[in-house]
Short mmCIF file of N, CA and C in Angstrom, two decimals:
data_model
loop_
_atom_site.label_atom_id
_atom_site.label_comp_id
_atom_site.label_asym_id
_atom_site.label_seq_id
_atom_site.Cartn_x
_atom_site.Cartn_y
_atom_site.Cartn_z
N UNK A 1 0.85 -1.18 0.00
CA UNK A 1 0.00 0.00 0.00
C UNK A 1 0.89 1.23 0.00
N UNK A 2 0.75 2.54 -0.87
CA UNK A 2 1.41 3.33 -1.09
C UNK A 2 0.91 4.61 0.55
N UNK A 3 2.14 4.93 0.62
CA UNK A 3 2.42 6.28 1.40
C UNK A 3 1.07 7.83 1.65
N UNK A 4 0.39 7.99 0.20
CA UNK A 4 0.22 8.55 -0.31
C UNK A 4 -1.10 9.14 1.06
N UNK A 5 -1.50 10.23 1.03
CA UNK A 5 -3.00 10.50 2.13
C UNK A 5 -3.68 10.86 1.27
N UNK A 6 -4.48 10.34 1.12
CA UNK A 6 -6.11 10.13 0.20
C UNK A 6 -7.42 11.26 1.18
N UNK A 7 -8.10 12.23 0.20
CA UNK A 7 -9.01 12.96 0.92
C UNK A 7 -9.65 12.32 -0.26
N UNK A 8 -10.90 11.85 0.12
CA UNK A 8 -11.64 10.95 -0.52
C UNK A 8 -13.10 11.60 0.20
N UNK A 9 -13.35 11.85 1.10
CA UNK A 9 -14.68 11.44 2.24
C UNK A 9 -15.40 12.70 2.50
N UNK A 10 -14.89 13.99 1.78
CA UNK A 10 -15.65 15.11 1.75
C UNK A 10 -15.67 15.92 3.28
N UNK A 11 -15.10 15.77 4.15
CA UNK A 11 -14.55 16.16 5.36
C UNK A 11 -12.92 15.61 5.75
N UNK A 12 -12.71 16.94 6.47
CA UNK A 12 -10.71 16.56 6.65
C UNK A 12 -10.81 15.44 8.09
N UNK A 13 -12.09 15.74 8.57
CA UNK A 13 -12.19 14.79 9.83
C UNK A 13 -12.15 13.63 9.75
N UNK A 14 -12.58 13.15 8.48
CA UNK A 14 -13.13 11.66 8.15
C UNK A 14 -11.74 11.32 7.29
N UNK A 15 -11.40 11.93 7.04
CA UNK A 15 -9.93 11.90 6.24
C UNK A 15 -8.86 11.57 7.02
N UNK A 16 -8.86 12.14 8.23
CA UNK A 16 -8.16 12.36 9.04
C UNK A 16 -8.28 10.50 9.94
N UNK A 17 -9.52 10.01 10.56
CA UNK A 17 -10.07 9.04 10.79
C UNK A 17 -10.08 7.66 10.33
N UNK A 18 -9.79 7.86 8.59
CA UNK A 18 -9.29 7.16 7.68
C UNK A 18 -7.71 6.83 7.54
N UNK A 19 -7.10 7.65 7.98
CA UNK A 19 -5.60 7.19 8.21
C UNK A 19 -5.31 5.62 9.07
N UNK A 20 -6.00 5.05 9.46
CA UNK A 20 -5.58 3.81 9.68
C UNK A 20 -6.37 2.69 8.53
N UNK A 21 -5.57 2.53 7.63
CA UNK A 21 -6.65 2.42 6.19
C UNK A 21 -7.00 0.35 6.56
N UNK A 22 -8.15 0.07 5.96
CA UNK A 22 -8.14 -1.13 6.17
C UNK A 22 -8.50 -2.10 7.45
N UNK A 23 -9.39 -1.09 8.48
CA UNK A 23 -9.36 -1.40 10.12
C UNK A 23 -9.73 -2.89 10.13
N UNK A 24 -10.64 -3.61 9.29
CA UNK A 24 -11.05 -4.85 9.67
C UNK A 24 -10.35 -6.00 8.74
N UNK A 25 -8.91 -5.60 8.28
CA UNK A 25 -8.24 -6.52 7.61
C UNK A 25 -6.77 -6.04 7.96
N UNK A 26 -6.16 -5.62 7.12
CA UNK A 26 -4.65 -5.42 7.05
C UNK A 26 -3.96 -4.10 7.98
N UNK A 27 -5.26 -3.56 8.55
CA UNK A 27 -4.82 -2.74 9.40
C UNK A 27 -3.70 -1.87 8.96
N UNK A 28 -3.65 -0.72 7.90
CA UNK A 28 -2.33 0.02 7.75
C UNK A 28 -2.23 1.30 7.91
N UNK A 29 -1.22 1.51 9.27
CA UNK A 29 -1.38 2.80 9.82
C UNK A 29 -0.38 4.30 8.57
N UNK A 30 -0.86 5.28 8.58
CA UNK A 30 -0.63 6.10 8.07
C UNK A 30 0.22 7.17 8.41
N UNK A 31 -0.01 7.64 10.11
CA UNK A 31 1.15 8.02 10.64
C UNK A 31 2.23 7.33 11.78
N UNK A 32 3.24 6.94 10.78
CA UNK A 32 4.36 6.03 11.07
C UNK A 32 5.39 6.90 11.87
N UNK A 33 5.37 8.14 10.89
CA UNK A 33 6.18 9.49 12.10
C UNK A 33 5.73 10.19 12.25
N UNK A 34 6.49 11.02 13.45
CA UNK A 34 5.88 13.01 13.01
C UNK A 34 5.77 13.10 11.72
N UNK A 35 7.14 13.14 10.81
CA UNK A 35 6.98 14.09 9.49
C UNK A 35 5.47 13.32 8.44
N UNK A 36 4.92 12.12 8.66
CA UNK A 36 3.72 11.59 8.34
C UNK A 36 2.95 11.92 8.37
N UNK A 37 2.78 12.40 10.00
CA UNK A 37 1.56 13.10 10.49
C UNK A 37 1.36 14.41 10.28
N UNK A 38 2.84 15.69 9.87
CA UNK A 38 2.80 16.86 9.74
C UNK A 38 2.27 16.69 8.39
N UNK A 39 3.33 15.83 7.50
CA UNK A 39 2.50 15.80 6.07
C UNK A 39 0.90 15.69 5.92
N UNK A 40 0.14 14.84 6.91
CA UNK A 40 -1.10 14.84 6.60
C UNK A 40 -1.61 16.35 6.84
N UNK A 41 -1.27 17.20 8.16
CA UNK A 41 -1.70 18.53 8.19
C UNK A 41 -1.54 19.21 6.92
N UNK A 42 -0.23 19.37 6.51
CA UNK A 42 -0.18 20.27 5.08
C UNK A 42 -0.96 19.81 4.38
N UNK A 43 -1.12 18.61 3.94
CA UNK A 43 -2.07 18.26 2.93
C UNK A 43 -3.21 18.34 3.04
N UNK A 44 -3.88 18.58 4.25
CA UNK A 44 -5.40 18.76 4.07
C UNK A 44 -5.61 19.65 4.41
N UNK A 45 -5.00 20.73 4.04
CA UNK A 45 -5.05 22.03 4.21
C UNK A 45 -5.58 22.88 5.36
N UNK A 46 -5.63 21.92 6.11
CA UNK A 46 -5.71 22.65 7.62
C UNK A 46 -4.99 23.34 7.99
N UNK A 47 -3.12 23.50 7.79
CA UNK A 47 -2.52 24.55 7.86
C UNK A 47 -1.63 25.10 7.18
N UNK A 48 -1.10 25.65 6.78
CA UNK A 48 0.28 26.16 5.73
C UNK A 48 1.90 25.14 6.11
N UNK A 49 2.01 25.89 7.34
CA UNK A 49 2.82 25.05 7.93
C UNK A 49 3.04 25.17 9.19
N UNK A 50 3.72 23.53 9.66
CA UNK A 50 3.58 23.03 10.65
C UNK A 50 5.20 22.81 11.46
N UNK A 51 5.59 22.94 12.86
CA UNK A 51 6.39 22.84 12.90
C UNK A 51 7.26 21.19 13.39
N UNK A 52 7.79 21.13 13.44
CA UNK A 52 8.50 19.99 13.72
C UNK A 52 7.74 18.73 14.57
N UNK A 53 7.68 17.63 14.64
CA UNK A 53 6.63 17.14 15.30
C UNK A 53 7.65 15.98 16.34
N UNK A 54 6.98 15.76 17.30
CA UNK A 54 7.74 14.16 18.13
C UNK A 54 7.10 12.79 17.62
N UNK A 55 7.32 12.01 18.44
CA UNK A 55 6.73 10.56 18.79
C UNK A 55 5.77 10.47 19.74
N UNK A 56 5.74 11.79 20.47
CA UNK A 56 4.18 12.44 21.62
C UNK A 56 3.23 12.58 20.98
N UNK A 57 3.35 13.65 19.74
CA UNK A 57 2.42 14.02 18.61
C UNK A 57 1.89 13.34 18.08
N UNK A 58 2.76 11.97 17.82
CA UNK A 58 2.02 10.87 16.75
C UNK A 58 1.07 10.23 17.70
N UNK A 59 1.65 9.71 18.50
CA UNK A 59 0.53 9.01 19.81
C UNK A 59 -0.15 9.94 20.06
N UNK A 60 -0.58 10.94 20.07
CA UNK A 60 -1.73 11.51 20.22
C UNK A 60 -2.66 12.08 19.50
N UNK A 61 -2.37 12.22 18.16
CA UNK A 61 -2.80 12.08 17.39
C UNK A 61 -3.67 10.85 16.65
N UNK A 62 -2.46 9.46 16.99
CA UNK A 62 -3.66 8.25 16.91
C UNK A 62 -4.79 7.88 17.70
N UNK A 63 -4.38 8.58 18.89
CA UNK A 63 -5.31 8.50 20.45
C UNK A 63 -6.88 9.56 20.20
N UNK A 64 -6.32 10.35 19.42
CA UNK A 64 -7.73 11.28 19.06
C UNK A 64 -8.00 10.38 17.99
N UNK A 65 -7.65 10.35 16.68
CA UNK A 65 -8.19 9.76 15.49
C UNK A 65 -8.89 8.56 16.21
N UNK A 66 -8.46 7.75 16.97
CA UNK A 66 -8.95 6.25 17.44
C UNK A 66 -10.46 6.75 17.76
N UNK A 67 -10.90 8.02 18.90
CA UNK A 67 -11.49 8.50 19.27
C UNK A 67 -12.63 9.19 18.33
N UNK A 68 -11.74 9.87 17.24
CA UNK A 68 -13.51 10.33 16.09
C UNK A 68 -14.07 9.52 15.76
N UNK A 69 -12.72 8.20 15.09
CA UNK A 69 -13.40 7.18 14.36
C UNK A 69 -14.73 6.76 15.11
N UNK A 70 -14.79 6.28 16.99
CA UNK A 70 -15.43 5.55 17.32
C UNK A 70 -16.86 6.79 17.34
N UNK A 71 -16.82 7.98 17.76
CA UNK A 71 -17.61 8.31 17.54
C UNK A 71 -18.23 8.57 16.17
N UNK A 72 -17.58 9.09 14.95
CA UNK A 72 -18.19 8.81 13.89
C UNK A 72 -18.78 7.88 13.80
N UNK A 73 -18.46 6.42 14.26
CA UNK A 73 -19.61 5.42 13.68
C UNK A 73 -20.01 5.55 14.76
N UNK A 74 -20.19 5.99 15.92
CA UNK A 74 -21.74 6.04 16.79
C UNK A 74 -22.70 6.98 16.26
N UNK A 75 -22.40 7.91 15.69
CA UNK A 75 -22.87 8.58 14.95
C UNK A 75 -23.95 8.02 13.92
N UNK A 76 -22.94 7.78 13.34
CA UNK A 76 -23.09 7.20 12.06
C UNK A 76 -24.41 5.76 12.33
N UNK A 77 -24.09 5.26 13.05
CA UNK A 77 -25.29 3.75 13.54
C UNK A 77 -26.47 4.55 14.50
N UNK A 78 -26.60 5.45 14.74
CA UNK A 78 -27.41 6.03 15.38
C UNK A 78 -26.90 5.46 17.28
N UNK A 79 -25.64 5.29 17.52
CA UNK A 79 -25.64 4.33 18.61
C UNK A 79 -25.27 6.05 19.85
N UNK A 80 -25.64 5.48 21.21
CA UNK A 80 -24.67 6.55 22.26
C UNK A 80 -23.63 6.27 21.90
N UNK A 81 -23.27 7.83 22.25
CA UNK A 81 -21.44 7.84 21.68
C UNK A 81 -20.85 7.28 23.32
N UNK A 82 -19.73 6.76 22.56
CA UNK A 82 -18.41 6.46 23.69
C UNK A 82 -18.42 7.58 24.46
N UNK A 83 -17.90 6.92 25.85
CA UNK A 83 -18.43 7.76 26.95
C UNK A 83 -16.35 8.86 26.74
N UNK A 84 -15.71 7.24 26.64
CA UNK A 84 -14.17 7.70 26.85
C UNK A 84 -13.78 8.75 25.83
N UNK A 85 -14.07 8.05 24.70
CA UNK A 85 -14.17 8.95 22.76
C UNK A 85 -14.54 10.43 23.34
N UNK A 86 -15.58 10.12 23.92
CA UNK A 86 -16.02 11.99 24.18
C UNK A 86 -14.95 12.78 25.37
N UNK A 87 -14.49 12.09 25.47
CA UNK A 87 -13.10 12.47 26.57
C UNK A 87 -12.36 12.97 26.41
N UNK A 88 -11.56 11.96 25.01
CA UNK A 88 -10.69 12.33 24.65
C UNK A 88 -10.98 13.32 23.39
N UNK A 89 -11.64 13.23 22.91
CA UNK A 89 -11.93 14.39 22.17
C UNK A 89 -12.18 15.97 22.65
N UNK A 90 -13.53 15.98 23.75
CA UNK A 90 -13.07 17.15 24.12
C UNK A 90 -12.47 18.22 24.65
N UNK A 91 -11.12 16.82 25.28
CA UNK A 91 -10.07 17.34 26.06
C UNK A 91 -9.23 17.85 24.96
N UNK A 92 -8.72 17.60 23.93
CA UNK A 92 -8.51 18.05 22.59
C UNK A 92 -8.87 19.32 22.14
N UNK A 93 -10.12 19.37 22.10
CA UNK A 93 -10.60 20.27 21.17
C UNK A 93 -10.32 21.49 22.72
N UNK A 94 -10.50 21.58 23.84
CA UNK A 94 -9.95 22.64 24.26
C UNK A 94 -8.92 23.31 24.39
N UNK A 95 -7.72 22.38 23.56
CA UNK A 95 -6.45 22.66 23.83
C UNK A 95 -6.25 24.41 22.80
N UNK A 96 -5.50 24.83 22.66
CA UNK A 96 -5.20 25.94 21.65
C UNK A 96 -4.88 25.39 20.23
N UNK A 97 -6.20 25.80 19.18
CA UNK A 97 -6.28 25.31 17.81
C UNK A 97 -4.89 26.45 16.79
N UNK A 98 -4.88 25.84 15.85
CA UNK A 98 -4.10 26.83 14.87
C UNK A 98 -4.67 27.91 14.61
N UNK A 99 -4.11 29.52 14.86
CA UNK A 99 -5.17 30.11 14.25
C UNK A 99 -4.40 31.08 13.27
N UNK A 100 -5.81 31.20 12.28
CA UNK A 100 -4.94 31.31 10.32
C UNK A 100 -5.14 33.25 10.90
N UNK A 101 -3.84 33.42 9.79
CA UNK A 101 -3.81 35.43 9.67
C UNK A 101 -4.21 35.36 8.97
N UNK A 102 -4.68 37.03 8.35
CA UNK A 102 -4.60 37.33 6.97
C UNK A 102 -3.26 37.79 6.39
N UNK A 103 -2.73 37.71 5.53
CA UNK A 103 -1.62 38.61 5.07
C UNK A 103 -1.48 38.79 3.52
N UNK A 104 -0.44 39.61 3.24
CA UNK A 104 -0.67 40.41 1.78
C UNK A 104 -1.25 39.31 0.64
N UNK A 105 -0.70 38.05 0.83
CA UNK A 105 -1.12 37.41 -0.17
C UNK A 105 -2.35 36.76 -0.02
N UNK A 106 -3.08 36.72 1.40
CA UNK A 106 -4.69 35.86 1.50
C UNK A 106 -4.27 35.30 3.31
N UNK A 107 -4.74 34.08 3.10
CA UNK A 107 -4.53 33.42 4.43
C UNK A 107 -3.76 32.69 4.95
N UNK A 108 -2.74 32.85 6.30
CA UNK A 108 -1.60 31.90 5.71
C UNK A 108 -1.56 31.18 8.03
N UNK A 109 -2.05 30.04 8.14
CA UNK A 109 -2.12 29.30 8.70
C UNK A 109 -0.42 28.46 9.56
N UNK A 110 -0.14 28.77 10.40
CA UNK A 110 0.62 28.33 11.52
C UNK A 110 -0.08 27.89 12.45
N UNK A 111 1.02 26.71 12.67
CA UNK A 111 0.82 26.01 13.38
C UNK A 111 1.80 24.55 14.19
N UNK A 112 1.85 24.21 15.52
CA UNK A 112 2.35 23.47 16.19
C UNK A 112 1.64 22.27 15.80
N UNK A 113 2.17 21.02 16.18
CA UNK A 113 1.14 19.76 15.57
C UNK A 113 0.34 19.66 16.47
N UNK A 114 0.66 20.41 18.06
CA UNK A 114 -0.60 20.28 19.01
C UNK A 114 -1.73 21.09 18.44
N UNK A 115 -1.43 22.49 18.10
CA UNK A 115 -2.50 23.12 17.34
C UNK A 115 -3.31 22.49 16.47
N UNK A 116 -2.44 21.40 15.62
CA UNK A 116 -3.33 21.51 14.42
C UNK A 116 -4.07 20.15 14.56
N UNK A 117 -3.61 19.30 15.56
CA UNK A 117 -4.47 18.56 16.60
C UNK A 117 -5.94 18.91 16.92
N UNK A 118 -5.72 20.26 17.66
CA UNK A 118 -6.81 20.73 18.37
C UNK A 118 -7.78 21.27 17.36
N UNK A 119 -7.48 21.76 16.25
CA UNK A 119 -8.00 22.32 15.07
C UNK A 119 -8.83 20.82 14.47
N UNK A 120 -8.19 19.74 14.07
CA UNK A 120 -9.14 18.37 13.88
C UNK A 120 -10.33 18.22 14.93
N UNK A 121 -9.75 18.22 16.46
CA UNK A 121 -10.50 18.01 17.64
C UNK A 121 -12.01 18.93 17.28
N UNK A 122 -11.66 20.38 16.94
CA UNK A 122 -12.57 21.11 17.15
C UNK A 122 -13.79 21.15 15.64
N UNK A 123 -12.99 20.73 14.84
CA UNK A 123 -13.65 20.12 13.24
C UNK A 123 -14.85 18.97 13.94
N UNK A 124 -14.04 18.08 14.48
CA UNK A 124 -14.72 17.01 14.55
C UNK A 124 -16.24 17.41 15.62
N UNK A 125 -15.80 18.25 16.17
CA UNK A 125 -17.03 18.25 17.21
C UNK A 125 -18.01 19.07 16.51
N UNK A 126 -18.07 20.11 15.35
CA UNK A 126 -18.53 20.84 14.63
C UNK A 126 -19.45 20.09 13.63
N UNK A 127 -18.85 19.00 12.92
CA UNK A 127 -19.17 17.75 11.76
C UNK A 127 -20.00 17.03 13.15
N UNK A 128 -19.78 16.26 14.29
CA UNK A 128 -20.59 15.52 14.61
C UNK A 128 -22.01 16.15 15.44
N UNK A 129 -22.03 17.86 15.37
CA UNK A 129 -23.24 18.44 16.18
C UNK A 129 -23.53 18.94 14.83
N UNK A 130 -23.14 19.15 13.88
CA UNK A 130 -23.74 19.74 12.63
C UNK A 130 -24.69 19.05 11.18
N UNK A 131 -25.48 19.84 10.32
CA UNK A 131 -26.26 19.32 9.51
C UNK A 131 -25.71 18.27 8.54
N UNK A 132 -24.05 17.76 8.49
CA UNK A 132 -24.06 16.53 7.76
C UNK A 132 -23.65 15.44 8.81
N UNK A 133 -24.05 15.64 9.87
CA UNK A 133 -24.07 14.41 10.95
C UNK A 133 -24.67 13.03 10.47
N UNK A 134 -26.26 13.40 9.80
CA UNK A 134 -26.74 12.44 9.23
C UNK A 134 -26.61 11.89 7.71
N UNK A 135 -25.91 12.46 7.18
CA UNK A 135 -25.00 11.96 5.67
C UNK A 135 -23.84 11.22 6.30
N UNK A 136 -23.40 10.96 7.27
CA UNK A 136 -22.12 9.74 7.41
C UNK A 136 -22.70 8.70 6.62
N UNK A 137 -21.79 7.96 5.84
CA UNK A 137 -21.81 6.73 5.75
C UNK A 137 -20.60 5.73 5.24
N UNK A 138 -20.92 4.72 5.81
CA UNK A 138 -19.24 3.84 5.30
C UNK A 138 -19.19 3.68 3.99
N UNK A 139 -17.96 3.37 3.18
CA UNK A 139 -17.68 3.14 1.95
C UNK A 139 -18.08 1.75 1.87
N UNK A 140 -19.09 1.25 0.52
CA UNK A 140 -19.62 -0.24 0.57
C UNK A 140 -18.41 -1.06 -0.07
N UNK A 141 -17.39 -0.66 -0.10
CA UNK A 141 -16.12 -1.96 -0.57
C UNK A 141 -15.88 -2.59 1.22
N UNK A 142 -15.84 -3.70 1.25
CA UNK A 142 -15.90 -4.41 2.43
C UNK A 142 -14.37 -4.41 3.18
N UNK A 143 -13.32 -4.22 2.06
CA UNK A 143 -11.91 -4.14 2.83
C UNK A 143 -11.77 -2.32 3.70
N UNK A 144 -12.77 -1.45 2.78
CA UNK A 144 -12.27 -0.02 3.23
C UNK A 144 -13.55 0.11 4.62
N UNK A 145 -12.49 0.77 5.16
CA UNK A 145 -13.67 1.41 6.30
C UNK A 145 -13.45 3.23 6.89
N UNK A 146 -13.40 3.69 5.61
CA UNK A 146 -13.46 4.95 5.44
C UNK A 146 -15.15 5.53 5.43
N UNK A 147 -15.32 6.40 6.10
CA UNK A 147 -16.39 7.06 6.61
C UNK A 147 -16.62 8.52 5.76
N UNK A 148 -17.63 8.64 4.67
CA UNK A 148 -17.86 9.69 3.88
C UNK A 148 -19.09 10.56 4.08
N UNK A 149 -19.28 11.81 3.92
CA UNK A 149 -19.90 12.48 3.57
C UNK A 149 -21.15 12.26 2.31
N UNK A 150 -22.33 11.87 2.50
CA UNK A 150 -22.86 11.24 1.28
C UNK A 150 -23.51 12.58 1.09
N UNK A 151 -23.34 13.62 0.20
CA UNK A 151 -24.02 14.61 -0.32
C UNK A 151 -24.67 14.27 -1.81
N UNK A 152 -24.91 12.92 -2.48
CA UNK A 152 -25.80 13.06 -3.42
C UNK A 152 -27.00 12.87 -3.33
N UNK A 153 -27.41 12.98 -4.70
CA UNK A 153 -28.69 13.10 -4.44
C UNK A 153 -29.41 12.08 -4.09
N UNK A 154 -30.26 12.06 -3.30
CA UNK A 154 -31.06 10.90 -3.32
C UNK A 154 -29.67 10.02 -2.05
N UNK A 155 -29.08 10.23 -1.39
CA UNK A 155 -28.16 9.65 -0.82
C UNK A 155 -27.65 8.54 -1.57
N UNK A 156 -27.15 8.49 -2.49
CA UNK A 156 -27.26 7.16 -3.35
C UNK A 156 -25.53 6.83 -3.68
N UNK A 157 -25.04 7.20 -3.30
CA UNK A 157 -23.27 7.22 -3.53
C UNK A 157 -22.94 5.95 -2.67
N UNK A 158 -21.87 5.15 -3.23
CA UNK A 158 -21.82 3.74 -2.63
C UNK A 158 -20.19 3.44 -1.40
N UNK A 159 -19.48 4.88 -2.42
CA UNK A 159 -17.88 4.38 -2.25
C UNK A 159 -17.45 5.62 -1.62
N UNK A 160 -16.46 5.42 -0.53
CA UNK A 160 -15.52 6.38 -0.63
C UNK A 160 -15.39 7.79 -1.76
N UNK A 161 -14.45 6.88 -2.58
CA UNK A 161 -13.88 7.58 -3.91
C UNK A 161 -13.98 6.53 -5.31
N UNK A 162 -14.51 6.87 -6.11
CA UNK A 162 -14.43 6.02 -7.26
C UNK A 162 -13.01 5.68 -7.60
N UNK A 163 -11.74 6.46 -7.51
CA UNK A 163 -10.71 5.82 -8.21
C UNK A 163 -9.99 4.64 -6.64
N UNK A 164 -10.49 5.37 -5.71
CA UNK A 164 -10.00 4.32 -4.34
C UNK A 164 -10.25 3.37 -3.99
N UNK A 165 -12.00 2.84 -4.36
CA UNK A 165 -12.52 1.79 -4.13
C UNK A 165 -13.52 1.61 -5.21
N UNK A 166 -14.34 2.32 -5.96
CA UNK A 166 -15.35 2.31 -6.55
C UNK A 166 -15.09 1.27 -7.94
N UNK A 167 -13.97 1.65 -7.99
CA UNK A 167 -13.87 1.44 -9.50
C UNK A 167 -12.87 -0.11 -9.38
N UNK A 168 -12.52 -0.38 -7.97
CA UNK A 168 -12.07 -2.14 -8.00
C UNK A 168 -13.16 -2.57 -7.78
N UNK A 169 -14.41 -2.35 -7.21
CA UNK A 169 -15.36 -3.00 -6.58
C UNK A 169 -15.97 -3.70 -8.50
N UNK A 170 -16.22 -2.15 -9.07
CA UNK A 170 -17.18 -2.51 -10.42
C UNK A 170 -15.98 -3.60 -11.24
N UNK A 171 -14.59 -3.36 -11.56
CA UNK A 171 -13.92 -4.21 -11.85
C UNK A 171 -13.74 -5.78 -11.27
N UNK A 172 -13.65 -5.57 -10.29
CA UNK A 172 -14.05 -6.53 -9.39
C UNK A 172 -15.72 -8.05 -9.82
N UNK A 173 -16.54 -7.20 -9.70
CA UNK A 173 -17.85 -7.42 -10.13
C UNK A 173 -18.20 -8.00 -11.45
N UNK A 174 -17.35 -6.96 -12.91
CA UNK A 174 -17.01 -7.52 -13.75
C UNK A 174 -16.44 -8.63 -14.53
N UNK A 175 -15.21 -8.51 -13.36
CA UNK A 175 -14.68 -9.89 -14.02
C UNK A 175 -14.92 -11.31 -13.59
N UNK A 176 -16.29 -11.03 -12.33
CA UNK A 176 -16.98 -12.30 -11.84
C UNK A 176 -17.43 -12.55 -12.29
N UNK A 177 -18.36 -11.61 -13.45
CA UNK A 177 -20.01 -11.63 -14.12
C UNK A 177 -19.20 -12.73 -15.54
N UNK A 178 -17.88 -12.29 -16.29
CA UNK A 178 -17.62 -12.83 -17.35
C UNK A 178 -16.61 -13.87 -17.28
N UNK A 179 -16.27 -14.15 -15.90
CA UNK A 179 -16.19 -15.68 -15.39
C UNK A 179 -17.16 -16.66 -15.13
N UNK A 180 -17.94 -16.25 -14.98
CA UNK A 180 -19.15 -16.98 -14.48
C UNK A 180 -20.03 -17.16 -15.92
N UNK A 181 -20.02 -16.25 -16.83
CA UNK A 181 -21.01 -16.41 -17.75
C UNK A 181 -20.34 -17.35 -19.04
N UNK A 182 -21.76 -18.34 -19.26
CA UNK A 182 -21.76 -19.04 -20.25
C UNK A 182 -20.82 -19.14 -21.49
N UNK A 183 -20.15 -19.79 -21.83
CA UNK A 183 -19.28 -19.73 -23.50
C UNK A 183 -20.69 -20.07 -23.86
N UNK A 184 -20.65 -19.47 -25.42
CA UNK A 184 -21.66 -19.47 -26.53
C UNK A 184 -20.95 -20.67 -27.12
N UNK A 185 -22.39 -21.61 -27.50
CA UNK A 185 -22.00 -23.05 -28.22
C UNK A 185 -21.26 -22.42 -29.54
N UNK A 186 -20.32 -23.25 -30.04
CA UNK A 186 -19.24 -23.24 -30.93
C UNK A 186 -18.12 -22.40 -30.81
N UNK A 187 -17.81 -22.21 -29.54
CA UNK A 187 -16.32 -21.43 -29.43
C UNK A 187 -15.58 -22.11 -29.10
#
């Protein structure tokens, strides 16, 4: 499995949540270091830049993510949320978030990895009291357990991301349908 951080799920929270890709099979964690975990900040544009990170940062960072995930799917199943999840989350989200300037060129975002911690923390509590609380839903490929934003219409979206999962599932599907189907007499 490649390196790469995938925003697939239409929220940086669920993106963020998704970093342990594969929870009910191969289990593959995403932040292996700080510079992993800073990379995921830059990349989901939560901040410009970030400064140097530890082996504290990463563990706590998996310690919150562990924590949305479980509430996202309480969420998400209509279930009570985790009593601990809500613990550790909103001990998080009170910490001091990143906060973005303006300057000559637009907006330009600093930040500590505790900040930009607390900045997820405080996302997440926003997404799980807010109007797409009830659009969660899991991606229907059975290896992913990435948690998306379903904004179509008709709630009718199946996958994650079509190039992430969508499109092995229909390949997938395909090449069962023309294994399985009949040779025509005289071939």
């Amino acid at each position: 499995m490649n390196l790469d951080h995938v925003f697939v799920c239409g929220h940086p929270v669920l993106d963020f949540a998704a970093t342990l890709r594969a929870r009910r099979s191969t289990r593959f964690e995403m932040f292996v270091t700080p510079d992993r975990l800073n990379a995921w900040y830059l990349e989901s544009g939560l901040v410009d830049t970030v400064t140097p990170g530890t082996d504290g940062d990463v563990r706590e960072a998996i310690s919150l993510r562990e924590a949305v995930y479980a509430l996202v799917t309480g969420r998400r199943l209509g279930e009570d949320l985790d009593r601990q999840a809500l613990g550790v989350l909103n001990a998080a989200a009170r910490q001091v978030p990143a906060t973005p300037q303006l300057t000559a060129t637009g907006r330009h975002t600093d930040a500590t990895p505790a900040q930009a911690l607390a900045t997820v923390a405080r996302q997440t509590v926003e997404l799980l009291s807010g109007p797409d609380a009830p659009l969660l839903k899991e991606c229907g490929n059975p290896e992913c357990t990435r948690v998306y934003v379903d904004r179509s219409r008709g709630m009718r979206r199946q996958w994650c991301g079509m190039d992430s999962c969508g499109n092995k599932i229909k390949a997938a599907a395909y090449r069962a349908r023309k294994k399985a189907a009949p040779v025509p007499a005289g071939h």
